[in-house]
Short mmCIF file of C-alpha atoms in Angstrom, two decimals:
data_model
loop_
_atom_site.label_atom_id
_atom_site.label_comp_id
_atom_site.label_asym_id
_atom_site.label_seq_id
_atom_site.Cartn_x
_atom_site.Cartn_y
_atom_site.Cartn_z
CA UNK A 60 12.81 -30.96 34.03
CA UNK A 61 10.55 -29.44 36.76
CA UNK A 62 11.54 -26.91 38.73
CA UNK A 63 12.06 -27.42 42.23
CA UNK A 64 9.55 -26.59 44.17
CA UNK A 65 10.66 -24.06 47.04
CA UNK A 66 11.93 -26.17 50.20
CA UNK A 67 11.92 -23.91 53.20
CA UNK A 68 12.11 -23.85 56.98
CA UNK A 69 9.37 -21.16 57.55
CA UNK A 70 7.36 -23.68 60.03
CA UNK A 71 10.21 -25.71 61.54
CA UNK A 72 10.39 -25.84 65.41
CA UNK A 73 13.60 -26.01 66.05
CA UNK A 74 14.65 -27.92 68.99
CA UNK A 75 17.84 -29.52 70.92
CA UNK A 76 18.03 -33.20 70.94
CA UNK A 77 19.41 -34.30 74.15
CA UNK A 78 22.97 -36.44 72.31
CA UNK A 79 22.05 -39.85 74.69
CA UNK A 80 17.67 -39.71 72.76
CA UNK A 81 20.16 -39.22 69.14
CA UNK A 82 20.20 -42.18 68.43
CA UNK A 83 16.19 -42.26 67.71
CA UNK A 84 16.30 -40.27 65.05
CA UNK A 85 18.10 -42.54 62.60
CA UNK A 86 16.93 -45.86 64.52
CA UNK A 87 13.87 -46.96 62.20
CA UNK A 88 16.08 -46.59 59.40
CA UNK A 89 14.89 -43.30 57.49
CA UNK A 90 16.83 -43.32 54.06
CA UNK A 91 19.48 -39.59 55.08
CA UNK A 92 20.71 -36.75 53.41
CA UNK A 93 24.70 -36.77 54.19
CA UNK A 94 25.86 -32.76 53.59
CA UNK A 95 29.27 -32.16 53.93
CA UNK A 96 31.74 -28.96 53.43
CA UNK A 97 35.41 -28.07 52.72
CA UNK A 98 36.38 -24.20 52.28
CA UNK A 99 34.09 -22.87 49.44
CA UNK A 100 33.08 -26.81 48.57
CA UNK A 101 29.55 -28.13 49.53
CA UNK A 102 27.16 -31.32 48.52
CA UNK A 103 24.64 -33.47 49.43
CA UNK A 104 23.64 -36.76 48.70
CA UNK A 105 21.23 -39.15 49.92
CA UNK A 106 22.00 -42.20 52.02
CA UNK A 107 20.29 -45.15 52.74
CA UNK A 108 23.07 -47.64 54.16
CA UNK A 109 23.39 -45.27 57.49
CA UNK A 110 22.54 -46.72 61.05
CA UNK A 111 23.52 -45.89 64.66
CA UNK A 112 26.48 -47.64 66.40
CA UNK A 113 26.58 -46.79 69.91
CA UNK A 114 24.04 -45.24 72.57
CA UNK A 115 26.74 -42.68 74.71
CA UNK A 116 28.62 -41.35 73.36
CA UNK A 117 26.01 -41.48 70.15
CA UNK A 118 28.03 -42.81 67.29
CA UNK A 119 26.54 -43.61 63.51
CA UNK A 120 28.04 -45.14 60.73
CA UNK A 121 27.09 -44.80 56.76
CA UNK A 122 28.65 -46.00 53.37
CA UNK A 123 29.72 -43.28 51.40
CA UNK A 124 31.58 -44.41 48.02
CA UNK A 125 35.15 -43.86 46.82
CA UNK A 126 34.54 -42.37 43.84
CA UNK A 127 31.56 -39.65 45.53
CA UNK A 128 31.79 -35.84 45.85
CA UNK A 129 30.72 -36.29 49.39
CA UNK A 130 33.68 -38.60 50.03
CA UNK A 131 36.46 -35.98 48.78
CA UNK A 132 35.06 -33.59 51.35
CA UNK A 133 34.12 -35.89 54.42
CA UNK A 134 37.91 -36.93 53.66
CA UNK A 135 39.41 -33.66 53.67
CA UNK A 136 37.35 -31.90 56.79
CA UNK A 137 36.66 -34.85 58.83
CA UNK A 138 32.59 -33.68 59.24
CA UNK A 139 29.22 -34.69 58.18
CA UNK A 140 25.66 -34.02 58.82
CA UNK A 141 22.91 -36.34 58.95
CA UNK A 142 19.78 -34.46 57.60
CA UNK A 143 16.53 -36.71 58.24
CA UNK A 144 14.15 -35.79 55.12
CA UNK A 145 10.29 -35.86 54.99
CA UNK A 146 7.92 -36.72 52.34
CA UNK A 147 7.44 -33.03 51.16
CA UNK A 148 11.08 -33.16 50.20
CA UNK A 149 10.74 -36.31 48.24
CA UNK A 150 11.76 -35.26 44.89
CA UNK A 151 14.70 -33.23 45.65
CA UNK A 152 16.25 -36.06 47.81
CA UNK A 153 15.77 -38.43 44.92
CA UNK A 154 17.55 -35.94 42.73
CA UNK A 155 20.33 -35.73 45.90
CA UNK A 156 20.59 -39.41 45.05
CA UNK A 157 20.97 -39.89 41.59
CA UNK A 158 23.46 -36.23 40.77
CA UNK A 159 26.62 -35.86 41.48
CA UNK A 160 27.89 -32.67 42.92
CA UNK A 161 30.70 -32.83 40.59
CA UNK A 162 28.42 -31.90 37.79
CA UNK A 163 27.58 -28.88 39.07
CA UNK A 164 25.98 -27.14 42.77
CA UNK A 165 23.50 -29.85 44.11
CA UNK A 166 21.87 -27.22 46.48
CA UNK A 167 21.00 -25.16 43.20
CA UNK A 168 19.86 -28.37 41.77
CA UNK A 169 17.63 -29.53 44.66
CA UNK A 170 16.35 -26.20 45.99
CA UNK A 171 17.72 -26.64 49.29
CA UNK A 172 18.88 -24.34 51.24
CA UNK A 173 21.05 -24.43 53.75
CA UNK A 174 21.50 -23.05 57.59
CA UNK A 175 24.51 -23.16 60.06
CA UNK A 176 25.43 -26.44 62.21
CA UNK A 177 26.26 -25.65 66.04
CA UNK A 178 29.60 -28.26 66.11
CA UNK A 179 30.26 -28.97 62.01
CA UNK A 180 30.92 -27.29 58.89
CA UNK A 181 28.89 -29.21 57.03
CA UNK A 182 25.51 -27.51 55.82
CA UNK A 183 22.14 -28.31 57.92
CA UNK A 184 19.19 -28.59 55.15
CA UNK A 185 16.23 -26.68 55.71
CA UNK A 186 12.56 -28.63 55.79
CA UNK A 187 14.32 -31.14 57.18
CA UNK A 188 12.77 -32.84 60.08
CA UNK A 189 15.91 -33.98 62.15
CA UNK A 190 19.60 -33.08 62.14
CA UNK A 191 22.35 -35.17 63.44
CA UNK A 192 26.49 -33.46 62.83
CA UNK A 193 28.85 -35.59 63.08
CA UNK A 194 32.71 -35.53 63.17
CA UNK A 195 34.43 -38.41 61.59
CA UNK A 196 36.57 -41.28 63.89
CA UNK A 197 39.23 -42.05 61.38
CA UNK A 198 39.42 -45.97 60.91
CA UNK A 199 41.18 -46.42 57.56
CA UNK A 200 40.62 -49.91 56.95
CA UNK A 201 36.61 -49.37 57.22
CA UNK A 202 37.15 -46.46 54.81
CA UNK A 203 39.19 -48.02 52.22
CA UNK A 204 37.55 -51.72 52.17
CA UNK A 205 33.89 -51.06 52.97
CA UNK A 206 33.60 -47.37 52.13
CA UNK A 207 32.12 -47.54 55.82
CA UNK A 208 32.42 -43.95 58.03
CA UNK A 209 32.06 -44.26 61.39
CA UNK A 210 31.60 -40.88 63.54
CA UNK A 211 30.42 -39.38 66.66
CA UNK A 212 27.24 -36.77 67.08
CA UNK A 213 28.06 -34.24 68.37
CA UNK A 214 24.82 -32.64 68.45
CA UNK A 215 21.70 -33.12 67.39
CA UNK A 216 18.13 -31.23 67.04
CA UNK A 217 14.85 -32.14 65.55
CA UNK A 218 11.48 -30.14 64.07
CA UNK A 219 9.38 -29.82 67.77
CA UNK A 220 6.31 -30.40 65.66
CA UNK A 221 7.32 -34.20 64.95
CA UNK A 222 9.97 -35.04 67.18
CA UNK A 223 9.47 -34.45 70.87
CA UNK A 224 10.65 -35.82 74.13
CA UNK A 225 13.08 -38.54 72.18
CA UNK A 226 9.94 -40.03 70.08
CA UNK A 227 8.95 -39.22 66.52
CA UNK A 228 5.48 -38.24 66.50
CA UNK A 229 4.86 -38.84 62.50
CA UNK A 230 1.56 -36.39 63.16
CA UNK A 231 1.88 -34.85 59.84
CA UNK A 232 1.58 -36.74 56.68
CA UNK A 233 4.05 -34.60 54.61
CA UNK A 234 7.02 -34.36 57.43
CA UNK A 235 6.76 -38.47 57.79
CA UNK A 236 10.32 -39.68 57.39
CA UNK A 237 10.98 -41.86 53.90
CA UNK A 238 12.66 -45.10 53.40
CA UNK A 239 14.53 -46.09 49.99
CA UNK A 240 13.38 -49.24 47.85
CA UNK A 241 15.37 -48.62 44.43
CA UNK A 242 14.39 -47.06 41.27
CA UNK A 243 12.87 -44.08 42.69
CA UNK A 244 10.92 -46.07 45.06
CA UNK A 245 10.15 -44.85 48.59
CA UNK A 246 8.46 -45.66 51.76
CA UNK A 247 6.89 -43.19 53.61
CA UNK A 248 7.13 -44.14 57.49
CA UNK A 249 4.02 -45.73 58.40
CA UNK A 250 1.46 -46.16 61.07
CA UNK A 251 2.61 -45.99 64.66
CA UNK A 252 2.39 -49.46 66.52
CA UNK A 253 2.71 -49.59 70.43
CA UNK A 254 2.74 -52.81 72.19
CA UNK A 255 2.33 -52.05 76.37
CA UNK A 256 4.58 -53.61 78.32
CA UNK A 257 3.19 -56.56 80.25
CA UNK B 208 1.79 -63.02 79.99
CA UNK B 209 -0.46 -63.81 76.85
CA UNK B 210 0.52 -66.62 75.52
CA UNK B 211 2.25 -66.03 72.02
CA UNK B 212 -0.02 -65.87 68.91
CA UNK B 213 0.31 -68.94 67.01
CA UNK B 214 3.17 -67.70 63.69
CA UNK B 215 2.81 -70.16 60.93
CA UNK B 216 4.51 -70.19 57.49
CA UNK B 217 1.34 -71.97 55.84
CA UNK B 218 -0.02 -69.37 53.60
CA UNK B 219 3.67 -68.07 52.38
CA UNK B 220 5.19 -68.33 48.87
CA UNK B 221 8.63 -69.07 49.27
CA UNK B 222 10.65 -67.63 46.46
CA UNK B 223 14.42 -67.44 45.70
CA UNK B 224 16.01 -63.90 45.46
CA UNK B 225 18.62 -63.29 43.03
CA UNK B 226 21.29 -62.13 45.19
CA UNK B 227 22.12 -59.10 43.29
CA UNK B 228 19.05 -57.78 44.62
CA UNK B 229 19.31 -59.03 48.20
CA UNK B 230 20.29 -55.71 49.31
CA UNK B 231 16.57 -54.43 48.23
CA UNK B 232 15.26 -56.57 51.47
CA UNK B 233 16.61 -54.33 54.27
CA UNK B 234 17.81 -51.42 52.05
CA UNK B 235 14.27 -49.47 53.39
CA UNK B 236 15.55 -50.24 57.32
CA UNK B 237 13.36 -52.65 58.57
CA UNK B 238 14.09 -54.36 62.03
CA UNK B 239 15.76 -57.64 61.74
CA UNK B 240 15.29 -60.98 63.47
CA UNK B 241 19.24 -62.30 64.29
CA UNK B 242 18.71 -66.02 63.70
CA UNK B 243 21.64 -68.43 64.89
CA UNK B 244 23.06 -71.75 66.29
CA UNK B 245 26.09 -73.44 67.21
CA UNK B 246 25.25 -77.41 67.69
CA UNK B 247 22.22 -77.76 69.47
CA UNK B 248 21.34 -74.63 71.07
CA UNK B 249 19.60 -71.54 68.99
CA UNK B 250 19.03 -68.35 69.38
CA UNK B 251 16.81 -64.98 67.94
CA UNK B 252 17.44 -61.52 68.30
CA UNK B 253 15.71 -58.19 67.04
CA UNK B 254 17.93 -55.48 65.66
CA UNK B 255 17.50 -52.28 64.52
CA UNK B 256 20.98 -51.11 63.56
CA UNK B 257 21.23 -53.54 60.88
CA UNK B 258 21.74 -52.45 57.04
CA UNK B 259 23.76 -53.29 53.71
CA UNK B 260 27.01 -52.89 53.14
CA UNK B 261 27.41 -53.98 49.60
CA UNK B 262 25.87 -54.95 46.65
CA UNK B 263 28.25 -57.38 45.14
CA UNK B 264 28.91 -59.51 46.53
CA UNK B 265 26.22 -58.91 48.59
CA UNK B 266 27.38 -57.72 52.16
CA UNK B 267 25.82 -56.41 55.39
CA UNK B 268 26.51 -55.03 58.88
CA UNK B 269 24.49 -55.68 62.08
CA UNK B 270 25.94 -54.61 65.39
CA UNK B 271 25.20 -57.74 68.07
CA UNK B 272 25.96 -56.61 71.81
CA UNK B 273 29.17 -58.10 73.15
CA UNK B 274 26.58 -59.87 76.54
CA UNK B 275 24.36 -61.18 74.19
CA UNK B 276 23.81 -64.38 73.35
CA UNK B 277 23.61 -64.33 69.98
CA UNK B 278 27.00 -62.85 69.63
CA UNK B 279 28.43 -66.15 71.39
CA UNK B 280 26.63 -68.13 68.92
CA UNK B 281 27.72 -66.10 65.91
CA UNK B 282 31.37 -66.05 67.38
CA UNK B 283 31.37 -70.01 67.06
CA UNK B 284 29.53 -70.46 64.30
CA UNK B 285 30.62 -67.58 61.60
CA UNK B 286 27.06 -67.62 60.72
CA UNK B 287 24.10 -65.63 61.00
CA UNK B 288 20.81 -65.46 58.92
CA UNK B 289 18.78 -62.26 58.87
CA UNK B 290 14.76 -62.96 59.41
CA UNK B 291 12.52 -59.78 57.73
CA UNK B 292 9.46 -60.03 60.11
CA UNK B 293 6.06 -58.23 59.63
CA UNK B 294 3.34 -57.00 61.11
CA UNK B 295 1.84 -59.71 62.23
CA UNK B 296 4.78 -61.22 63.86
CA UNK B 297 4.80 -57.75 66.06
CA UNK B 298 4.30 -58.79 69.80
CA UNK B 299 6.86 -61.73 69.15
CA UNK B 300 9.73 -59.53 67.60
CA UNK B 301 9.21 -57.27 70.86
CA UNK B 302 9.74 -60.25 72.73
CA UNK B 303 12.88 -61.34 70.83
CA UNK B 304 14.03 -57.51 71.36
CA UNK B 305 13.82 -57.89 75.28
CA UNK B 306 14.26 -61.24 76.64
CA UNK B 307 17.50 -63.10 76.35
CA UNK B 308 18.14 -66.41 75.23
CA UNK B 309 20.40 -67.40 78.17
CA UNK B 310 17.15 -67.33 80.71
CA UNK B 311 15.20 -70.04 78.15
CA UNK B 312 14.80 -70.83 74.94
CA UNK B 313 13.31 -67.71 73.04
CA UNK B 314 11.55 -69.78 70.03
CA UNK B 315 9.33 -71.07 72.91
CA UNK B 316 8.95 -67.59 74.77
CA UNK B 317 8.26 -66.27 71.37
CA UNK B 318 5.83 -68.87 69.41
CA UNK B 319 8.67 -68.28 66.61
CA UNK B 320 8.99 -71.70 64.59
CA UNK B 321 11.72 -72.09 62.51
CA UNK B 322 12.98 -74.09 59.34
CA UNK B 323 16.26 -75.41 57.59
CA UNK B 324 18.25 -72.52 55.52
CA UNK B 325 19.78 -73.11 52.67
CA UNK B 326 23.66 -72.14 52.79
CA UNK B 327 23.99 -71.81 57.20
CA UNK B 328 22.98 -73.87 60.07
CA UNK B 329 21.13 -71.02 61.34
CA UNK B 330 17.39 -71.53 61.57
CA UNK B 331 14.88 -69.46 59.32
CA UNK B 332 11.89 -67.91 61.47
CA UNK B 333 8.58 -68.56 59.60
CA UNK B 334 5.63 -66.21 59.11
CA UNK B 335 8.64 -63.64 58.52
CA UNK B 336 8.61 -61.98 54.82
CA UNK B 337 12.40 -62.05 53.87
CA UNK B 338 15.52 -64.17 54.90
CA UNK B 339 19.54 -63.45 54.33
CA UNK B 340 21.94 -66.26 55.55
CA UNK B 341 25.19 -64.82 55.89
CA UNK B 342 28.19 -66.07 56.60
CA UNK B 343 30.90 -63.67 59.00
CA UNK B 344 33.87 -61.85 57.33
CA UNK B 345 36.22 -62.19 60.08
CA UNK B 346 36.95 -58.64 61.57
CA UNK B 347 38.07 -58.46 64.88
CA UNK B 348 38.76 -54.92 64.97
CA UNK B 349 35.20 -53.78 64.05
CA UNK B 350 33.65 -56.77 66.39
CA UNK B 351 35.58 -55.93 69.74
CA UNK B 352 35.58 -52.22 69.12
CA UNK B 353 32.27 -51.57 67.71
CA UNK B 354 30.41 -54.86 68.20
CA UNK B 355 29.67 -54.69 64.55
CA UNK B 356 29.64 -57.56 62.36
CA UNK B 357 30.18 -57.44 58.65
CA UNK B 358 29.14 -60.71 56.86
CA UNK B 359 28.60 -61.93 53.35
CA UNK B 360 24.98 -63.01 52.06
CA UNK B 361 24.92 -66.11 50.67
CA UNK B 362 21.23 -67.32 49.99
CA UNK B 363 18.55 -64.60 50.26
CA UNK B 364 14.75 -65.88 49.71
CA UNK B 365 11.44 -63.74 50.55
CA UNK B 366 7.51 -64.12 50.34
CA UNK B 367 6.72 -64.03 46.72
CA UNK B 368 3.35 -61.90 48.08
CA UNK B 369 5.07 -59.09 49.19
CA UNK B 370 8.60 -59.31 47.42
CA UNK B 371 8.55 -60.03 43.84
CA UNK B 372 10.71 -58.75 40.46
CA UNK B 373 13.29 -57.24 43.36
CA UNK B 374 10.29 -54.69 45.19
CA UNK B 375 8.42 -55.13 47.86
CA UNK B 376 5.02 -54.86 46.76
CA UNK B 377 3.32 -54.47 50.94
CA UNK B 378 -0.09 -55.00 49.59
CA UNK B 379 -1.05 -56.71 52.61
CA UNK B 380 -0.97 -54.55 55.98
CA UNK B 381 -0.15 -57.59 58.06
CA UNK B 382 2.93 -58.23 56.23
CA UNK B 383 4.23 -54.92 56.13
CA UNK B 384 7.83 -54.53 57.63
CA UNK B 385 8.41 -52.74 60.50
CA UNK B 386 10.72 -49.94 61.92
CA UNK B 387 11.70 -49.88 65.38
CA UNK B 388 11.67 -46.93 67.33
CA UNK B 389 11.93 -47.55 71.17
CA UNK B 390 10.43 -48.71 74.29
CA UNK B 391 8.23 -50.81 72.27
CA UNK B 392 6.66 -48.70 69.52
CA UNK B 393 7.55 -49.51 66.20
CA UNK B 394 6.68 -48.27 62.95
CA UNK B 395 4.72 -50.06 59.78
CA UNK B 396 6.30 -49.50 56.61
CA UNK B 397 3.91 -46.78 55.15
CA UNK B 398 2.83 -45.63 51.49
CA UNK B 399 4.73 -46.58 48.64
CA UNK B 400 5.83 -43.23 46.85
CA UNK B 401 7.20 -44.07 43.11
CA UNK B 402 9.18 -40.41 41.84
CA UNK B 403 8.33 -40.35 37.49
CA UNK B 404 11.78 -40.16 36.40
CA UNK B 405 12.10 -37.44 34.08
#
């Protein structure tokens, strides 16, 4: 195995995301890192069956399955974050999709690293490109039958370089968002098409 | 207003898709085209917060707003059929994002032409690249609280050019998905990035 290469936030721009322009972060359907905590207890995996589900307040929802890592600890502290990765990231978010955190510290794994939410627990990843944390609305029967998670964003911030004024920018080839075929099989997010209103 | 380019389905391969890989046409979060009908009248809407839910059966959520018109037509019908459009088909999915069908029929607006489905009375939009027909798994909670629907795919086909073997191939730029961001820029589904597994 590799090793991975060194994943850090030297360059990020930090910036707020006002909660009601959230929603544009997730809304072409970027595959997601979901990091979660509980006392000592930390993971990651990666996501692609996550989507918003309400403008104001911003709510998203994502399938996270019974038997995960990520499940015991959403379960027992209620949080989440939605980390947006970019293509420079690629092969430590496939590895976030195929380990489980039970085998052993995923961050060590991946080479992320980690930095403090604003409203949640749950780790932010660095080199990211957006951030959305989330605190779980508890609706058992989604849960139980459709490992479905439904939660509000609380806040949410983006990299300034590629994310500004509630629009990606996708400038920068290696902080374009990624999109999950199967099999190790990505997208990166593509060319920008604007149609003017008429 | 232009008048709509002219969508055909002349040069596309229609193929079955084995329905344990269904889940591989929107797993990369394209945009969707809602397709429905309930006796005579018809009706197609874009969405972005659409993804699966399940592999098998094959299962997937869509959230349809409570004024729209679609949702009336789902509500009496149970049935729905997802429409994967492309590139090509860009202007008209805006359209089918913005106008609603209760001002005038939106295949006209559109240029969108339709054809028979296999398992649901919904129509089929040609030109598009992949189709779900799914039939509604009755949950009223998740439909009047969150306007989300959950429904079961029954018949899933795509274009044999772009989707074959269970992967999209998008070796043609006009029939690349898209992603929608807002306020009428989308993005093209972008480089295919295949991780070595080790």
């Amino acid at each position: 195995m590799r090793p991975p290469k060194p994943l850090t936030v030297a360059d990020t721009v930090l910036a707020p995301v006002p909660l009601d322009k959230a929603f544009r972060l997730i809304n072409h359907g970027p595959v997601v890192l979901v990091s979660s905590a509980h006392g000592a207890a930390r993971n990651v995996m990666a996501a692609a069956w996550a989507m918003p589900l309400d403008f104001s307040p911003p709510k998203v929802a994502v399938v996270v399955d019974a038997r995960s890592y990520t499940r015991e600890l959403i379960e027992a502290s209620g949080e989440f974050a939605f980390n947006i990765p970019c293509r420079n990231q690629i092969e430590a978010v496939l590895k976030a999709g195929t380990a489980t955190g039970r085998d052993g510290d995923k961050f060590a794994l991946t080479g992320f690293a980690a930095f403090a939410g604003k409203r949640v627990g749950a780790p932010l990843i660095e080199g990211c490109v957006g951030w959305l944390e989330c605190k779980v609305i508890p609706e058992p029967h989604n849960e139980k039958r459709h490992d479905l998670f439904i939660a509000e964003v609380l806040a949410a911030q983006a990299d300034d370089r590629v994310f500004r004024d509630g629009r990606w920018t996708m400038t920068d080839d290696g902080l374009r968002t990624l999109h999950y075929l199967s099999g190790g099989t990505f997208f990166a997010t593509g060319d920008t098409l604007t149609i003017p209103s008429e």
